[in-house]
Amino acid sequence: MLLGWMNHGQLDIVCVRKINDTESLLKLVQDSTQRLKVFLTVLVLGVSFFRFAKRDFAYRETTAFEEFMIDSFGPVQRAFSDSQSWLSDLVNHYVANVNASRLNEELVKKIAKLESEILATQETVKENQRLKELLKFGQNLTHQEVLAQIVAWDASSDFRVIRINKGAADGIKIQSPVVTANGVVGYIYRLTDHFADVLTILDPNNRVDGLVARIRAHGIIEGYTDRRALMKYVTRTEPVILDDMVLTSGLGNIYPKGLVIGHVAKIERQSYGITQHIEIRPAVDFSRLEEVIVLMSNADASKKLEWSALDAFDGGSDQ
């Protein structure tokens, strides 16, 4: 009985082993079949493409297999071609945009440079025109003149002063009058070798003896505001009217006679008092002032002539 049980157990083990071997064999067959299918598919596709590449382009009828391949792979080829074209267009568009951006930057820089050069040229032309007017005006003066440019402006509550780039080294003296082709600016009140400060007629500390050109009425002009001056001590009986021209009288030993100071802008006659309130609009636009002329003192020139004459006389007497 024991022998029978052992034989029965061995039989079961053998059966299990056979079943496992059978399953392994079936799995191997399935794997081989799958690989064979893949191989055959690749082979068919390869042969098809090979035949398509090597086929004779002479006119002949297309086989059913070729029609199947064309119909099957045509959409794929079209999609691939479209995607390739789209990608190529995208790359070209990007490169074109980059190049256009660089070109725009270069053009912007060139335009900015040209605009700067144009502005500089225009400024040079305007400056030349102003200098020509000043030089032409200087030719009509009996004084020697020095052309100067404004380098600074002090418009504090106490002083209204401009600074010029010429000084004692250029022959400028204290109280030398400063003018433009339009009219009086002021006079030199502070001086160094290479710079000078001009006290303008807008400063309350600057007083100029002037006269109304039309009626020859005298008065003292002094600074009042940033844009106006006052003409004081003109009697109420003087028939001053708006826009009357006011000139330097030549008194005071600073300004020569006949320089334009400005025009009458406002008149107030009170019912009492002996004078009238007259505001003067300066002939010079101080907000746009860039160049001026400094007039050399005739007194200094006369002294030089006198000393030259004395030197010549002394030299003649020594002989």
PDB file of C-alpha atoms in Angstrom:
ATOM      1  CA  MET A   1       0.000   0.000   0.000  1.00  0.00           C
ATOM      2  CA  LEU A   2       2.862   2.296   0.821  1.00  0.00           C
ATOM      3  CA  LEU A   3       4.361   1.520  -2.544  1.00  0.00           C
ATOM      4  CA  GLY A   4       1.105   2.379  -4.248  1.00  0.00           C
ATOM      5  CA  TRP A   5       0.959   5.753  -2.496  1.00  0.00           C
ATOM      6  CA  MET A   6       4.512   6.585  -3.555  1.00  0.00           C
ATOM      7  CA  ASN A   7       3.764   5.657  -7.144  1.00  0.00           C
ATOM      8  CA  HIS A   8       0.688   7.829  -7.060  1.00  0.00           C
ATOM      9  CA  GLY A   9       2.666  10.837  -5.737  1.00  0.00           C
ATOM     10  CA  GLN A  10       5.419  10.439  -8.267  1.00  0.00           C
ATOM     11  CA  LEU A  11       2.800  10.341 -10.993  1.00  0.00           C
ATOM     12  CA  ASP A  12       1.353  13.663  -9.800  1.00  0.00           C
ATOM     13  CA  ILE A  13       4.778  15.287  -9.820  1.00  0.00           C
ATOM     14  CA  VAL A  14       5.441  14.039 -13.326  1.00  0.00           C
ATOM     15  CA  CYS A  15       2.075  15.407 -14.467  1.00  0.00           C
ATOM     16  CA  VAL A  16       2.786  18.819 -12.942  1.00  0.00           C
ATOM     17  CA  ARG A  17       6.159  18.968 -14.625  1.00  0.00           C
ATOM     18  CA  LYS A  18       4.610  18.082 -17.958  1.00  0.00           C
ATOM     19  CA  ILE A  19       1.983  20.773 -17.545  1.00  0.00           C
ATOM     20  CA  ASN A  20       4.669  23.375 -16.761  1.00  0.00           C
ATOM     21  CA  ASP A  21       6.713  22.262 -19.725  1.00  0.00           C
ATOM     22  CA  THR A  22       3.653  22.532 -21.929  1.00  0.00           C
ATOM     23  CA  GLU A  23       2.900  26.089 -20.737  1.00  0.00           C
ATOM     24  CA  SER A  24       6.511  27.114 -21.321  1.00  0.00           C
ATOM     25  CA  LEU A  25       6.389  25.633 -24.768  1.00  0.00           C
ATOM     26  CA  LEU A  26       3.144  27.453 -25.565  1.00  0.00           C
ATOM     27  CA  LYS A  27       4.606  30.739 -24.297  1.00  0.00           C
ATOM     28  CA  LEU A  28       7.698  30.185 -26.393  1.00  0.00           C
ATOM     29  CA  VAL A  29       5.564  29.465 -29.435  1.00  0.00           C
ATOM     30  CA  GLN A  30       3.490  32.610 -28.818  1.00  0.00           C
ATOM     31  CA  ASP A  31       6.631  34.744 -28.449  1.00  0.00           C
ATOM     32  CA  SER A  32       8.077  33.257 -31.585  1.00  0.00           C
ATOM     33  CA  THR A  33       4.825  33.864 -33.430  1.00  0.00           C
ATOM     34  CA  GLN A  34       4.764  37.509 -32.268  1.00  0.00           C
ATOM     35  CA  ARG A  35       8.359  38.041 -33.328  1.00  0.00           C
ATOM     36  CA  LEU A  36       7.613  36.394 -36.654  1.00  0.00           C
ATOM     37  CA  LYS A  37       4.698  38.782 -37.205  1.00  0.00           C
ATOM     38  CA  VAL A  38       6.892  41.785 -36.456  1.00  0.00           C
ATOM     39  CA  PHE A  39       9.624  40.465 -38.712  1.00  0.00           C
ATOM     40  CA  LEU A  40       7.208  39.805 -41.550  1.00  0.00           C
ATOM     41  CA  THR A  41       5.662  43.283 -41.146  1.00  0.00           C
ATOM     42  CA  VAL A  42       9.069  44.955 -41.272  1.00  0.00           C
ATOM     43  CA  LEU A  43      10.049  42.765 -44.193  1.00  0.00           C
ATOM     44  CA  VAL A  44       6.904  43.650 -46.124  1.00  0.00           C
ATOM     45  CA  LEU A  45       7.378  47.368 -45.436  1.00  0.00           C
ATOM     46  CA  GLY A  46      11.030  47.163 -46.381  1.00  0.00           C
ATOM     47  CA  VAL A  47      10.316  45.350 -49.597  1.00  0.00           C
ATOM     48  CA  SER A  48       7.531  47.802 -50.396  1.00  0.00           C
ATOM     49  CA  PHE A  49       9.728  50.835 -49.872  1.00  0.00           C
ATOM     50  CA  PHE A  50      12.547  49.154 -51.752  1.00  0.00           C
ATOM     51  CA  ARG A  51      10.308  48.406 -54.684  1.00  0.00           C
ATOM     52  CA  PHE A  52       8.867  51.888 -54.557  1.00  0.00           C
ATOM     53  CA  ALA A  53      12.355  53.405 -54.549  1.00  0.00           C
ATOM     54  CA  LYS A  54      13.679  51.153 -57.279  1.00  0.00           C
ATOM     55  CA  ARG A  55      10.569  50.912 -59.406  1.00  0.00           C
ATOM     56  CA  ASP A  56      10.593  51.846 -63.037  1.00  0.00           C
ATOM     57  CA  PHE A  57       8.958  55.189 -63.626  1.00  0.00           C
ATOM     58  CA  ALA A  58       7.747  54.093 -67.016  1.00  0.00           C
ATOM     59  CA  TYR A  59       4.002  54.113 -67.320  1.00  0.00           C
ATOM     60  CA  ARG A  60       2.372  50.996 -65.921  1.00  0.00           C
ATOM     61  CA  GLU A  61      -0.590  50.112 -63.803  1.00  0.00           C
ATOM     62  CA  THR A  62      -0.263  50.316 -60.031  1.00  0.00           C
ATOM     63  CA  THR A  63      -0.683  47.064 -58.210  1.00  0.00           C
ATOM     64  CA  ALA A  64      -3.202  46.616 -55.442  1.00  0.00           C
ATOM     65  CA  PHE A  65      -0.407  46.323 -52.910  1.00  0.00           C
ATOM     66  CA  GLU A  66       1.167  49.579 -54.082  1.00  0.00           C
ATOM     67  CA  GLU A  67      -2.195  51.315 -53.918  1.00  0.00           C
ATOM     68  CA  PHE A  68      -2.632  50.023 -50.381  1.00  0.00           C
ATOM     69  CA  MET A  69       0.811  51.279 -49.375  1.00  0.00           C
ATOM     70  CA  ILE A  70       0.290  54.648 -50.991  1.00  0.00           C
ATOM     71  CA  ASP A  71      -3.125  55.096 -49.407  1.00  0.00           C
ATOM     72  CA  SER A  72      -1.803  53.956 -46.053  1.00  0.00           C
ATOM     73  CA  PHE A  73       1.371  55.991 -45.872  1.00  0.00           C
ATOM     74  CA  GLY A  74       0.292  58.994 -47.958  1.00  0.00           C
ATOM     75  CA  PRO A  75      -1.396  60.802 -45.041  1.00  0.00           C
ATOM     76  CA  VAL A  76       1.598  60.031 -42.832  1.00  0.00           C
ATOM     77  CA  GLN A  77       3.993  61.438 -45.415  1.00  0.00           C
ATOM     78  CA  ARG A  78       1.779  64.481 -45.874  1.00  0.00           C
ATOM     79  CA  ALA A  79       1.605  65.096 -42.133  1.00  0.00           C
ATOM     80  CA  PHE A  80       5.367  64.722 -41.865  1.00  0.00           C
ATOM     81  CA  SER A  81       5.901  67.078 -44.806  1.00  0.00           C
ATOM     82  CA  ASP A  82       3.480  69.631 -43.337  1.00  0.00           C
ATOM     83  CA  SER A  83       5.134  69.468 -39.932  1.00  0.00           C
ATOM     84  CA  GLN A  84       8.551  69.827 -41.523  1.00  0.00           C
ATOM     85  CA  SER A  85       7.356  72.826 -43.530  1.00  0.00           C
ATOM     86  CA  TRP A  86       5.746  74.362 -40.422  1.00  0.00           C
ATOM     87  CA  LEU A  87       8.928  73.869 -38.405  1.00  0.00           C
ATOM     88  CA  SER A  88      11.009  75.369 -41.203  1.00  0.00           C
ATOM     89  CA  ASP A  89       8.680  78.374 -41.420  1.00  0.00           C
ATOM     90  CA  LEU A  90       8.820  78.786 -37.648  1.00  0.00           C
ATOM     91  CA  VAL A  91      12.618  78.760 -37.620  1.00  0.00           C
ATOM     92  CA  ASN A  92      12.806  81.166 -40.555  1.00  0.00           C
ATOM     93  CA  HIS A  93      10.263  83.459 -38.918  1.00  0.00           C
ATOM     94  CA  TYR A  94      12.216  83.457 -35.647  1.00  0.00           C
ATOM     95  CA  VAL A  95      15.496  84.183 -37.427  1.00  0.00           C
ATOM     96  CA  ALA A  96      13.823  86.941 -39.439  1.00  0.00           C
ATOM     97  CA  ASN A  97      12.411  88.498 -36.255  1.00  0.00           C
ATOM     98  CA  VAL A  98      15.806  88.377 -34.553  1.00  0.00           C
ATOM     99  CA  ASN A  99      17.471  89.994 -37.558  1.00  0.00           C
ATOM    100  CA  ALA A 100      14.713  92.603 -37.793  1.00  0.00           C
ATOM    101  CA  SER A 101      15.060  93.382 -34.089  1.00  0.00           C
ATOM    102  CA  ARG A 102      18.806  93.860 -34.436  1.00  0.00           C
ATOM    103  CA  LEU A 103      18.304  95.979 -37.526  1.00  0.00           C
ATOM    104  CA  ASN A 104      15.725  98.112 -35.701  1.00  0.00           C
ATOM    105  CA  GLU A 105      18.126  98.653 -32.808  1.00  0.00           C
ATOM    106  CA  GLU A 106      20.862  99.732 -35.208  1.00  0.00           C
ATOM    107  CA  LEU A 107      18.461 102.047 -37.031  1.00  0.00           C
ATOM    108  CA  VAL A 108      17.260 103.572 -33.746  1.00  0.00           C
ATOM    109  CA  LYS A 109      20.867 104.249 -32.725  1.00  0.00           C
ATOM    110  CA  LYS A 110      21.671 105.774 -36.114  1.00  0.00           C
ATOM    111  CA  ILE A 111      18.531 107.936 -36.011  1.00  0.00           C
ATOM    112  CA  ALA A 112      19.358 109.134 -32.495  1.00  0.00           C
ATOM    113  CA  LYS A 113      22.897 109.967 -33.593  1.00  0.00           C
ATOM    114  CA  LEU A 114      21.649 111.839 -36.661  1.00  0.00           C
ATOM    115  CA  GLU A 115      19.093 113.757 -34.586  1.00  0.00           C
ATOM    116  CA  SER A 116      21.825 114.716 -32.136  1.00  0.00           C
ATOM    117  CA  GLU A 117      24.045 115.891 -34.987  1.00  0.00           C
ATOM    118  CA  ILE A 118      21.166 117.858 -36.504  1.00  0.00           C
ATOM    119  CA  LEU A 119      20.423 119.542 -33.168  1.00  0.00           C
ATOM    120  CA  ALA A 120      24.107 120.349 -32.702  1.00  0.00           C
ATOM    121  CA  THR A 121      24.238 121.811 -36.206  1.00  0.00           C
ATOM    122  CA  GLN A 122      21.101 123.860 -35.602  1.00  0.00           C
ATOM    123  CA  GLU A 123      22.531 125.151 -32.320  1.00  0.00           C
ATOM    124  CA  THR A 124      25.757 126.078 -34.093  1.00  0.00           C
ATOM    125  CA  VAL A 125      23.820 127.928 -36.792  1.00  0.00           C
ATOM    126  CA  LYS A 126      21.767 129.813 -34.188  1.00  0.00           C
ATOM    127  CA  GLU A 127      24.883 130.655 -32.204  1.00  0.00           C
ATOM    128  CA  ASN A 128      26.602 131.940 -35.342  1.00  0.00           C
ATOM    129  CA  GLN A 129      23.591 134.123 -36.099  1.00  0.00           C
ATOM    130  CA  ARG A 130      23.623 135.573 -32.583  1.00  0.00           C
ATOM    131  CA  LEU A 131      27.363 136.193 -32.729  1.00  0.00           C
ATOM    132  CA  LYS A 132      27.030 137.899 -36.104  1.00  0.00           C
ATOM    133  CA  GLU A 133      24.352 140.195 -34.688  1.00  0.00           C
ATOM    134  CA  LEU A 134      26.536 140.997 -31.684  1.00  0.00           C
ATOM    135  CA  LEU A 135      29.572 141.673 -33.851  1.00  0.00           C
ATOM    136  CA  LYS A 136      27.513 143.840 -36.182  1.00  0.00           C
ATOM    137  CA  PHE A 137      26.176 145.727 -33.178  1.00  0.00           C
ATOM    138  CA  GLY A 138      29.707 146.091 -31.786  1.00  0.00           C
ATOM    139  CA  GLN A 139      30.903 147.684 -35.016  1.00  0.00           C
ATOM    140  CA  ASN A 140      28.472 150.552 -34.460  1.00  0.00           C
ATOM    141  CA  LEU A 141      29.882 151.285 -31.002  1.00  0.00           C
ATOM    142  CA  THR A 142      32.716 153.665 -30.288  1.00  0.00           C
ATOM    143  CA  HIS A 143      33.893 151.450 -27.423  1.00  0.00           C
ATOM    144  CA  GLN A 144      36.171 148.477 -27.630  1.00  0.00           C
ATOM    145  CA  GLU A 145      34.249 145.313 -26.874  1.00  0.00           C
ATOM    146  CA  VAL A 146      34.845 141.805 -25.563  1.00  0.00           C
ATOM    147  CA  LEU A 147      32.515 138.992 -26.574  1.00  0.00           C
ATOM    148  CA  ALA A 148      31.626 136.642 -23.689  1.00  0.00           C
ATOM    149  CA  GLN A 149      29.352 133.694 -22.982  1.00  0.00           C
ATOM    150  CA  ILE A 150      27.157 133.191 -19.926  1.00  0.00           C
ATOM    151  CA  VAL A 151      28.230 130.242 -17.776  1.00  0.00           C
ATOM    152  CA  ALA A 152      26.017 130.675 -14.684  1.00  0.00           C
ATOM    153  CA  TRP A 153      22.983 132.544 -13.365  1.00  0.00           C
ATOM    154  CA  ASP A 154      22.138 133.565  -9.800  1.00  0.00           C
ATOM    155  CA  ALA A 155      18.504 134.578  -9.355  1.00  0.00           C
ATOM    156  CA  SER A 156      18.396 134.708  -5.566  1.00  0.00           C
ATOM    157  CA  SER A 157      16.180 137.135  -3.676  1.00  0.00           C
ATOM    158  CA  ASP A 158      19.112 139.457  -2.933  1.00  0.00           C
ATOM    159  CA  PHE A 159      20.926 139.520  -6.285  1.00  0.00           C
ATOM    160  CA  ARG A 160      20.123 138.836  -9.917  1.00  0.00           C
ATOM    161  CA  VAL A 161      23.525 138.119 -11.347  1.00  0.00           C
ATOM    162  CA  ILE A 162      24.985 136.326 -14.366  1.00  0.00           C
ATOM    163  CA  ARG A 163      28.524 135.018 -14.692  1.00  0.00           C
ATOM    164  CA  ILE A 164      30.513 135.257 -17.918  1.00  0.00           C
ATOM    165  CA  ASN A 165      33.620 133.424 -19.103  1.00  0.00           C
ATOM    166  CA  LYS A 166      35.837 136.502 -19.531  1.00  0.00           C
ATOM    167  CA  GLY A 167      37.732 138.394 -16.854  1.00  0.00           C
ATOM    168  CA  ALA A 168      40.572 140.749 -16.026  1.00  0.00           C
ATOM    169  CA  ALA A 169      42.964 138.807 -18.252  1.00  0.00           C
ATOM    170  CA  ASP A 170      40.766 139.851 -21.187  1.00  0.00           C
ATOM    171  CA  GLY A 171      40.934 143.544 -20.269  1.00  0.00           C
ATOM    172  CA  ILE A 172      37.594 143.721 -18.441  1.00  0.00           C
ATOM    173  CA  LYS A 173      37.277 146.257 -15.604  1.00  0.00           C
ATOM    174  CA  ILE A 174      34.922 146.744 -12.681  1.00  0.00           C
ATOM    175  CA  GLN A 175      31.777 148.681 -13.758  1.00  0.00           C
ATOM    176  CA  SER A 176      32.307 147.842 -17.436  1.00  0.00           C
ATOM    177  CA  PRO A 177      28.858 147.953 -19.091  1.00  0.00           C
ATOM    178  CA  VAL A 178      27.442 144.722 -20.484  1.00  0.00           C
ATOM    179  CA  VAL A 179      25.022 144.796 -23.424  1.00  0.00           C
ATOM    180  CA  THR A 180      23.550 142.806 -26.293  1.00  0.00           C
ATOM    181  CA  ALA A 181      22.278 143.846 -29.696  1.00  0.00           C
ATOM    182  CA  ASN A 182      18.829 144.293 -28.096  1.00  0.00           C
ATOM    183  CA  GLY A 183      19.812 146.460 -25.160  1.00  0.00           C
ATOM    184  CA  VAL A 184      21.399 146.848 -21.723  1.00  0.00           C
ATOM    185  CA  VAL A 185      22.176 143.807 -19.559  1.00  0.00           C
ATOM    186  CA  GLY A 186      24.005 145.336 -16.584  1.00  0.00           C
ATOM    187  CA  TYR A 187      27.553 146.065 -15.483  1.00  0.00           C
ATOM    188  CA  ILE A 188      30.573 144.187 -14.086  1.00  0.00           C
ATOM    189  CA  TYR A 189      30.598 144.315 -10.295  1.00  0.00           C
ATOM    190  CA  ARG A 190      32.892 141.392  -9.399  1.00  0.00           C
ATOM    191  CA  LEU A 191      35.949 140.163 -11.273  1.00  0.00           C
ATOM    192  CA  THR A 192      38.599 137.444 -11.440  1.00  0.00           C
ATOM    193  CA  ASP A 193      41.260 136.797 -14.045  1.00  0.00           C
ATOM    194  CA  HIS A 194      39.039 134.565 -16.176  1.00  0.00           C
ATOM    195  CA  PHE A 195      35.468 135.172 -14.992  1.00  0.00           C
ATOM    196  CA  ALA A 196      33.247 138.124 -14.163  1.00  0.00           C
ATOM    197  CA  ASP A 197      29.871 138.631 -12.470  1.00  0.00           C
ATOM    198  CA  VAL A 198      27.343 140.972 -14.038  1.00  0.00           C
ATOM    199  CA  LEU A 199      24.783 142.819 -11.900  1.00  0.00           C
ATOM    200  CA  THR A 200      21.766 142.946 -14.218  1.00  0.00           C
ATOM    201  CA  ILE A 201      19.261 145.774 -14.498  1.00  0.00           C
ATOM    202  CA  LEU A 202      16.712 143.414 -12.883  1.00  0.00           C
ATOM    203  CA  ASP A 203      18.616 143.613  -9.591  1.00  0.00           C
ATOM    204  CA  PRO A 204      17.241 146.157  -7.079  1.00  0.00           C
ATOM    205  CA  ASN A 205      20.818 147.219  -6.291  1.00  0.00           C
ATOM    206  CA  ASN A 206      21.473 148.268  -9.878  1.00  0.00           C
ATOM    207  CA  ARG A 207      20.443 151.838 -10.715  1.00  0.00           C
ATOM    208  CA  VAL A 208      20.666 153.297 -14.181  1.00  0.00           C
ATOM    209  CA  ASP A 209      19.978 156.886 -15.174  1.00  0.00           C
ATOM    210  CA  GLY A 210      17.574 156.735 -18.092  1.00  0.00           C
ATOM    211  CA  LEU A 211      15.268 158.882 -20.156  1.00  0.00           C
ATOM    212  CA  VAL A 212      12.064 158.434 -22.095  1.00  0.00           C
ATOM    213  CA  ALA A 213      13.174 158.866 -25.704  1.00  0.00           C
ATOM    214  CA  ARG A 214       9.973 160.506 -26.957  1.00  0.00           C
ATOM    215  CA  ILE A 215       9.675 163.248 -24.319  1.00  0.00           C
ATOM    216  CA  ARG A 216      13.255 163.252 -22.910  1.00  0.00           C
ATOM    217  CA  ALA A 217      11.979 162.807 -19.345  1.00  0.00           C
ATOM    218  CA  HIS A 218      14.668 161.543 -16.930  1.00  0.00           C
ATOM    219  CA  GLY A 219      14.334 158.928 -14.210  1.00  0.00           C
ATOM    220  CA  ILE A 220      16.240 156.237 -12.322  1.00  0.00           C
ATOM    221  CA  ILE A 221      15.747 152.630 -13.446  1.00  0.00           C
ATOM    222  CA  GLU A 222      16.246 149.899 -10.860  1.00  0.00           C
ATOM    223  CA  GLY A 223      15.377 146.207 -10.625  1.00  0.00           C
ATOM    224  CA  TYR A 224      11.854 145.302  -9.565  1.00  0.00           C
ATOM    225  CA  THR A 225      10.988 141.671 -10.436  1.00  0.00           C
ATOM    226  CA  ASP A 226      12.434 138.832 -12.498  1.00  0.00           C
ATOM    227  CA  ARG A 227      10.936 140.388 -15.627  1.00  0.00           C
ATOM    228  CA  ARG A 228      10.398 144.068 -14.849  1.00  0.00           C
ATOM    229  CA  ALA A 229      12.290 147.164 -13.743  1.00  0.00           C
ATOM    230  CA  LEU A 230      10.975 150.405 -12.253  1.00  0.00           C
ATOM    231  CA  MET A 231      11.519 153.913 -13.552  1.00  0.00           C
ATOM    232  CA  LYS A 232      11.398 156.158 -10.506  1.00  0.00           C
ATOM    233  CA  TYR A 233      11.340 159.901  -9.877  1.00  0.00           C
ATOM    234  CA  VAL A 234       9.400 160.809 -13.027  1.00  0.00           C
ATOM    235  CA  THR A 235       7.004 163.642 -12.196  1.00  0.00           C
ATOM    236  CA  ARG A 236       3.255 163.142 -12.568  1.00  0.00           C
ATOM    237  CA  THR A 237       3.059 165.854 -15.189  1.00  0.00           C
ATOM    238  CA  GLU A 238       5.276 163.983 -17.673  1.00  0.00           C
ATOM    239  CA  PRO A 239       3.053 162.533 -20.473  1.00  0.00           C
ATOM    240  CA  VAL A 240       4.557 159.053 -20.441  1.00  0.00           C
ATOM    241  CA  ILE A 241       2.556 156.487 -22.430  1.00  0.00           C
ATOM    242  CA  LEU A 242       2.690 152.722 -22.861  1.00  0.00           C
ATOM    243  CA  ASP A 243       5.449 151.329 -25.117  1.00  0.00           C
ATOM    244  CA  ASP A 244       7.549 154.479 -24.790  1.00  0.00           C
ATOM    245  CA  MET A 245      11.206 153.572 -25.350  1.00  0.00           C
ATOM    246  CA  VAL A 246      13.586 154.170 -22.446  1.00  0.00           C
ATOM    247  CA  LEU A 247      17.288 154.781 -23.151  1.00  0.00           C
ATOM    248  CA  THR A 248      20.430 155.301 -21.113  1.00  0.00           C
ATOM    249  CA  SER A 249      21.065 159.004 -20.521  1.00  0.00           C
ATOM    250  CA  GLY A 250      24.859 158.739 -20.370  1.00  0.00           C
ATOM    251  CA  LEU A 251      24.952 160.072 -16.792  1.00  0.00           C
ATOM    252  CA  GLY A 252      26.587 158.054 -14.041  1.00  0.00           C
ATOM    253  CA  ASN A 253      29.867 157.267 -15.833  1.00  0.00           C
ATOM    254  CA  ILE A 254      28.947 153.628 -16.512  1.00  0.00           C
ATOM    255  CA  TYR A 255      26.706 153.331 -19.570  1.00  0.00           C
ATOM    256  CA  PRO A 256      27.200 155.290 -22.783  1.00  0.00           C
ATOM    257  CA  LYS A 257      24.276 157.402 -23.918  1.00  0.00           C
ATOM    258  CA  GLY A 258      21.561 156.005 -26.176  1.00  0.00           C
ATOM    259  CA  LEU A 259      21.535 152.302 -25.263  1.00  0.00           C
ATOM    260  CA  VAL A 260      18.068 150.747 -25.131  1.00  0.00           C
ATOM    261  CA  ILE A 261      16.929 149.781 -21.634  1.00  0.00           C
ATOM    262  CA  GLY A 262      13.369 148.746 -22.439  1.00  0.00           C
ATOM    263  CA  HIS A 263       9.810 149.938 -22.997  1.00  0.00           C
ATOM    264  CA  VAL A 264       7.095 151.250 -20.714  1.00  0.00           C
ATOM    265  CA  ALA A 265       4.805 148.359 -19.738  1.00  0.00           C
ATOM    266  CA  LYS A 266       2.675 149.856 -16.948  1.00  0.00           C
ATOM    267  CA  ILE A 267       1.840 153.342 -15.643  1.00  0.00           C
ATOM    268  CA  GLU A 268       0.139 154.258 -12.372  1.00  0.00           C
ATOM    269  CA  ARG A 269      -0.632 157.886 -11.517  1.00  0.00           C
ATOM    270  CA  GLN A 270      -1.924 158.380  -8.003  1.00  0.00           C
ATOM    271  CA  SER A 271      -4.231 161.233  -7.072  1.00  0.00           C
ATOM    272  CA  TYR A 272      -1.578 162.389  -4.648  1.00  0.00           C
ATOM    273  CA  GLY A 273       2.215 162.695  -4.724  1.00  0.00           C
ATOM    274  CA  ILE A 274       4.550 164.245  -7.265  1.00  0.00           C
ATOM    275  CA  THR A 275       5.804 161.148  -9.128  1.00  0.00           C
ATOM    276  CA  GLN A 276       4.250 158.286 -11.067  1.00  0.00           C
ATOM    277  CA  HIS A 277       4.790 154.518 -10.898  1.00  0.00           C
ATOM    278  CA  ILE A 278       6.287 153.297 -14.191  1.00  0.00           C
ATOM    279  CA  GLU A 279       7.214 149.678 -14.911  1.00  0.00           C
ATOM    280  CA  ILE A 280       9.735 148.932 -17.642  1.00  0.00           C
ATOM    281  CA  ARG A 281       9.855 145.782 -19.727  1.00  0.00           C
ATOM    282  CA  PRO A 282      13.565 145.162 -20.463  1.00  0.00           C
ATOM    283  CA  ALA A 283      14.589 144.992 -24.097  1.00  0.00           C
ATOM    284  CA  VAL A 284      16.768 141.986 -23.279  1.00  0.00           C
ATOM    285  CA  ASP A 285      15.063 138.624 -22.769  1.00  0.00           C
ATOM    286  CA  PHE A 286      17.113 137.383 -19.825  1.00  0.00           C
ATOM    287  CA  SER A 287      15.539 133.916 -19.965  1.00  0.00           C
ATOM    288  CA  ARG A 288      17.148 133.349 -23.381  1.00  0.00           C
ATOM    289  CA  LEU A 289      20.396 135.188 -22.838  1.00  0.00           C
ATOM    290  CA  GLU A 290      23.510 133.242 -23.919  1.00  0.00           C
ATOM    291  CA  GLU A 291      26.125 135.709 -25.187  1.00  0.00           C
ATOM    292  CA  VAL A 292      26.896 139.310 -24.244  1.00  0.00           C
ATOM    293  CA  ILE A 293      29.258 142.138 -25.144  1.00  0.00           C
ATOM    294  CA  VAL A 294      31.379 143.820 -22.489  1.00  0.00           C
ATOM    295  CA  LEU A 295      32.189 147.415 -23.391  1.00  0.00           C
ATOM    296  CA  MET A 296      35.633 148.667 -22.452  1.00  0.00           C
ATOM    297  CA  SER A 297      35.749 152.013 -20.649  1.00  0.00           C
ATOM    298  CA  ASN A 298      36.602 155.020 -22.804  1.00  0.00           C
ATOM    299  CA  ALA A 299      38.191 156.586 -19.758  1.00  0.00           C
ATOM    300  CA  ASP A 300      40.731 153.761 -19.627  1.00  0.00           C
ATOM    301  CA  ALA A 301      41.443 154.208 -23.308  1.00  0.00           C
ATOM    302  CA  SER A 302      41.870 157.957 -22.826  1.00  0.00           C
ATOM    303  CA  LYS A 303      44.285 157.388 -19.940  1.00  0.00           C
ATOM    304  CA  LYS A 304      46.326 155.007 -22.087  1.00  0.00           C
ATOM    305  CA  LEU A 305      46.489 157.623 -24.834  1.00  0.00           C
ATOM    306  CA  GLU A 306      47.519 160.278 -22.315  1.00  0.00           C
ATOM    307  CA  TRP A 307      50.302 158.112 -20.881  1.00  0.00           C
ATOM    308  CA  SER A 308      51.459 157.238 -24.402  1.00  0.00           C
ATOM    309  CA  ALA A 309      51.592 160.936 -25.278  1.00  0.00           C
ATOM    310  CA  LEU A 310      53.532 161.708 -22.089  1.00  0.00           C
ATOM    311  CA  ASP A 311      55.969 158.887 -22.787  1.00  0.00           C
ATOM    312  CA  ALA A 312      56.495 160.181 -26.303  1.00  0.00           C
ATOM    313  CA  PHE A 313      56.984 163.723 -24.974  1.00  0.00           C
ATOM    314  CA  ASP A 314      59.484 162.546 -22.353  1.00  0.00           C
ATOM    315  CA  GLY A 315      61.362 160.558 -24.947  1.00  0.00           C
ATOM    316  CA  GLY A 316      61.544 163.580 -27.219  1.00  0.00           C
ATOM    317  CA  SER A 317      62.790 165.864 -24.428  1.00  0.00           C
ATOM    318  CA  ASP A 318      65.546 163.391 -23.511  1.00  0.00           C
ATOM    319  CA  GLN A 319      66.890 163.648 -27.003  1.00  0.00           C
TER     320      GLN A 319
END
